[in-house]
Amino acid sequence: MLRLASRSPRRSELLARLGVDFGLLEIDVPEVRGESEPPLDYVSRVAREKAGAGLLQVVAVPGTWVLGADTEVILGDEVFGKPVDAEDAASMLQRLSGRTHTVATALWLVSAGQEQHAISISEVTFDALDDARIARYIESGEWQGKAGAYGIQGAAQEFISHLSGSHSGVMGLPLFETGRLLRQCGVIA
Ligand SMILES: Cc1cn([C@H]2C[C@H](O)[C@@H](COP(=O)(O)OP(=O)(O)OP(=O)(O)O)O2)c(=O)[nH]c1=O
C-alpha cells in the first residue's frame, strides 16, 4: 500500500497519473531553512521530514510505503517557498523577472527500515515582467500556496520563455523520478 504524505491537490493529481492506488496522509512539517543550509540540502531534508512524519502515522501497518515531497524555487543562494501574502508574492515575482531560476523537487519514499530518494532539478527562465503584469497575476490569486509565487500549470505559463527539465517536477511531483522510485521499491511493476 502507498500513502502520499501531502495536502497538495496537485501532488495527488500527478501521482494518480501513474495509475497507482494510494491513500493520503495529512502532515504538518515546519519548512524553515537553516541559516547556512544549502538550498538542495534544505529541499531534501524537508521531503525526508514529510515522509518521516507520514510514516509515524502508519507504523502499525506493515508493508506501507510513504511518499513525501518538497518543492522550492532557488535563485542564487535565495530560496523561495510559499509566499506569506500578496506583497511577498509580488516581491518574489519581481526578483524572478527576466532571470533564470532553479526549481527543485525532492522525493522521499520510506517504509519501516527502508528509504529511497530522488531529486528533480529544472531551470526556468522568466520573461521581464512589468508591475502591471505582476499586479494582474497577483489579483488572480494563483500564487497562493505555490513556491516562488507562481504555478507553471496556470496563467504563469505565459511568463516562461524557457523550461529545461521536468514540467511535473516544477508542479510538485516529477513523474519520471516518482515512477522510477516506485518501481525500485516494488510498489509498481
Ligand atoms: C513552482 C511551482 C510550485 N507549485 C507548488 C507545488 C507545491 O504544492 C508548492 C510548494 O510547496 P510544498 O511545501 O512543496 O508543498 P505543499 O505545502 O503545497 O504540500 P505538502 O507539503 O502538503 O506536500 O508549490 C506549483 O503548483 N506550480 C509551480 O509552478
GROMACS .gro file of N, CA and C in nm, residues 5-8 10-11 27-35 37 39 41-51 53 68-73 79-84 88 92 104-106 145-148 172:
model
  153
    5ALA      N    1   0.213   1.151   0.164
    5ALA     CA    2   0.208   1.241   0.280
    5ALA      C    3   0.207   1.384   0.229
    6SER      N    4   0.090   1.432   0.193
    6SER     CA    5   0.081   1.564   0.131
    6SER      C    6  -0.062   1.617   0.136
    7ARG      N    7  -0.071   1.749   0.154
    7ARG     CA    8  -0.202   1.816   0.144
    7ARG      C    9  -0.219   1.880   0.007
    8SER      N   10  -0.121   1.861  -0.080
    8SER     CA   11  -0.125   1.932  -0.209
    8SER      C   12  -0.213   1.858  -0.310
   10ARG      N   13  -0.229   1.913  -0.615
   10ARG     CA   14  -0.151   1.890  -0.738
   10ARG      C   15  -0.070   1.762  -0.728
   11ARG      N   16  -0.013   1.738  -0.610
   11ARG     CA   17   0.066   1.613  -0.596
   11ARG      C   18  -0.025   1.491  -0.612
   27ILE      N   19   0.001   1.580   0.687
   27ILE     CA   20   0.115   1.606   0.774
   27ILE      C   21   0.138   1.756   0.783
   28ASP      N   22   0.198   1.796   0.892
   28ASP     CA   23   0.234   1.938   0.910
   28ASP      C   24   0.380   1.943   0.950
   29VAL      N   25   0.464   1.976   0.856
   29VAL     CA   26   0.607   1.982   0.884
   29VAL      C   27   0.651   2.127   0.866
   30PRO      N   28   0.714   2.187   0.967
   30PRO     CA   29   0.760   2.326   0.951
   30PRO      C   30   0.868   2.333   0.842
   31GLU      N   31   0.857   2.434   0.757
   31GLU     CA   32   0.955   2.449   0.648
   31GLU      C   33   1.041   2.570   0.681
   32VAL      N   34   1.148   2.546   0.750
   32VAL     CA   35   1.237   2.655   0.791
   32VAL      C   36   1.379   2.617   0.753
   33ARG      N   37   1.437   2.701   0.666
   33ARG     CA   38   1.573   2.671   0.620
   33ARG      C   39   1.674   2.716   0.725
   34GLY      N   40   1.772   2.630   0.752
   34GLY     CA   41   1.879   2.666   0.844
   34GLY      C   42   1.962   2.779   0.785
   35GLU      N   43   2.027   2.857   0.869
   35GLU     CA   44   2.095   2.980   0.827
   35GLU      C   45   2.189   2.961   0.708
   37GLU      N   46   2.216   2.660   0.544
   37GLU     CA   47   2.181   2.531   0.482
   37GLU      C   48   2.175   2.546   0.330
   39PRO      N   49   2.061   2.519  -0.047
   39PRO     CA   50   1.923   2.502  -0.095
   39PRO      C   51   1.885   2.356  -0.123
   41ASP      N   52   2.017   2.081  -0.003
   41ASP     CA   53   2.011   2.005   0.123
   41ASP      C   54   1.878   2.035   0.192
   42TYR      N   55   1.838   2.160   0.186
   42TYR     CA   56   1.712   2.200   0.252
   42TYR      C   57   1.591   2.130   0.191
   43VAL      N   58   1.580   2.134   0.058
   43VAL     CA   59   1.462   2.073  -0.005
   43VAL      C   60   1.458   1.922   0.022
   44SER      N   61   1.575   1.859   0.024
   44SER     CA   62   1.582   1.715   0.052
   44SER      C   63   1.545   1.685   0.197
   45ARG      N   64   1.593   1.768   0.287
   45ARG     CA   65   1.562   1.745   0.429
   45ARG      C   66   1.411   1.757   0.455
   46VAL      N   67   1.349   1.859   0.394
   46VAL     CA   68   1.205   1.877   0.418
   46VAL      C   69   1.126   1.760   0.360
   47ALA      N   70   1.165   1.712   0.242
   47ALA     CA   71   1.095   1.595   0.184
   47ALA      C   72   1.110   1.474   0.277
   48ARG      N   73   1.230   1.457   0.331
   48ARG     CA   74   1.254   1.343   0.421
   48ARG      C   75   1.169   1.359   0.548
   49GLU      N   76   1.159   1.481   0.599
   49GLU     CA   77   1.079   1.503   0.721
   49GLU      C   78   0.931   1.480   0.695
   50LYS      N   79   0.884   1.518   0.575
   50LYS     CA   80   0.742   1.494   0.542
   50LYS      C   81   0.714   1.345   0.536
   51ALA      N   82   0.803   1.271   0.470
   51ALA     CA   83   0.783   1.125   0.461
   51ALA      C   84   0.790   1.062   0.600
   53ALA      N   85   0.722   1.202   0.890
   53ALA     CA   86   0.602   1.237   0.967
   53ALA      C   87   0.486   1.148   0.923
   68GLY      N   88   0.692   1.138   0.047
   68GLY     CA   89   0.689   1.281   0.081
   68GLY      C   90   0.764   1.358  -0.027
   69ALA      N   91   0.726   1.483  -0.046
   69ALA     CA   92   0.793   1.565  -0.150
   69ALA      C   93   0.800   1.710  -0.104
   70ASP      N   94   0.898   1.779  -0.155
   70ASP     CA   95   0.907   1.923  -0.129
   70ASP      C   96   0.958   1.994  -0.253
   71THR      N   97   0.900   2.109  -0.280
   71THR     CA   98   0.939   2.190  -0.396
   71THR      C   99   0.983   2.328  -0.349
   72GLU      N  100   1.096   2.372  -0.398
   72GLU     CA  101   1.143   2.509  -0.366
   72GLU      C  102   1.195   2.573  -0.494
   73VAL      N  103   1.180   2.706  -0.499
   73VAL     CA  104   1.233   2.786  -0.610
   73VAL      C  105   1.364   2.850  -0.561
   79VAL      N  106   1.617   3.106  -0.142
   79VAL     CA  107   1.519   3.001  -0.161
   79VAL      C  108   1.381   3.061  -0.139
   80PHE      N  109   1.293   3.048  -0.240
   80PHE     CA  110   1.156   3.100  -0.228
   80PHE      C  111   1.062   2.982  -0.205
   81GLY      N  112   1.002   2.981  -0.087
   81GLY     CA  113   0.897   2.883  -0.060
   81GLY      C  114   0.763   2.944  -0.098
   82LYS      N  115   0.658   2.908  -0.022
   82LYS     CA  116   0.525   2.963  -0.049
   82LYS      C  117   0.519   3.104   0.008
   83PRO      N  118   0.472   3.202  -0.069
   83PRO     CA  119   0.467   3.340  -0.017
   83PRO      C  120   0.366   3.351   0.098
   84VAL      N  121   0.399   3.440   0.192
   84VAL     CA  122   0.310   3.453   0.308
   84VAL      C  123   0.190   3.541   0.276
   88ASP      N  124   0.449   3.970  -0.046
   88ASP     CA  125   0.562   3.876  -0.054
   88ASP      C  126   0.564   3.810  -0.192
   92MET      N  127   0.857   3.829  -0.483
   92MET     CA  128   0.922   3.712  -0.544
   92MET      C  129   0.918   3.723  -0.696
  104ALA      N  130   1.358   2.295  -0.761
  104ALA     CA  131   1.398   2.162  -0.715
  104ALA      C  132   1.281   2.096  -0.644
  105THR      N  133   1.252   1.973  -0.683
  105THR     CA  134   1.154   1.893  -0.608
  105THR      C  135   1.224   1.767  -0.561
  106ALA      N  136   1.227   1.750  -0.428
  106ALA     CA  137   1.288   1.629  -0.370
  106ALA      C  138   1.177   1.531  -0.335
  145GLY      N  139  -0.007   2.943  -0.212
  145GLY     CA  140   0.031   2.804  -0.183
  145GLY      C  141   0.133   2.748  -0.280
  146LYS      N  142   0.197   2.836  -0.359
  146LYS     CA  143   0.293   2.786  -0.458
  146LYS      C  144   0.433   2.844  -0.434
  147ALA      N  145   0.532   2.758  -0.435
  147ALA     CA  146   0.669   2.802  -0.417
  147ALA      C  147   0.705   2.901  -0.527
  148GLY      N  148   0.770   3.011  -0.489
  148GLY     CA  149   0.810   3.111  -0.588
  148GLY      C  150   0.695   3.196  -0.637
  172GLY      N  151   0.538   2.004  -0.873
  172GLY     CA  152   0.541   1.949  -0.737
  172GLY      C  153   0.564   1.800  -0.726
   0.00000   0.00000   0.00000
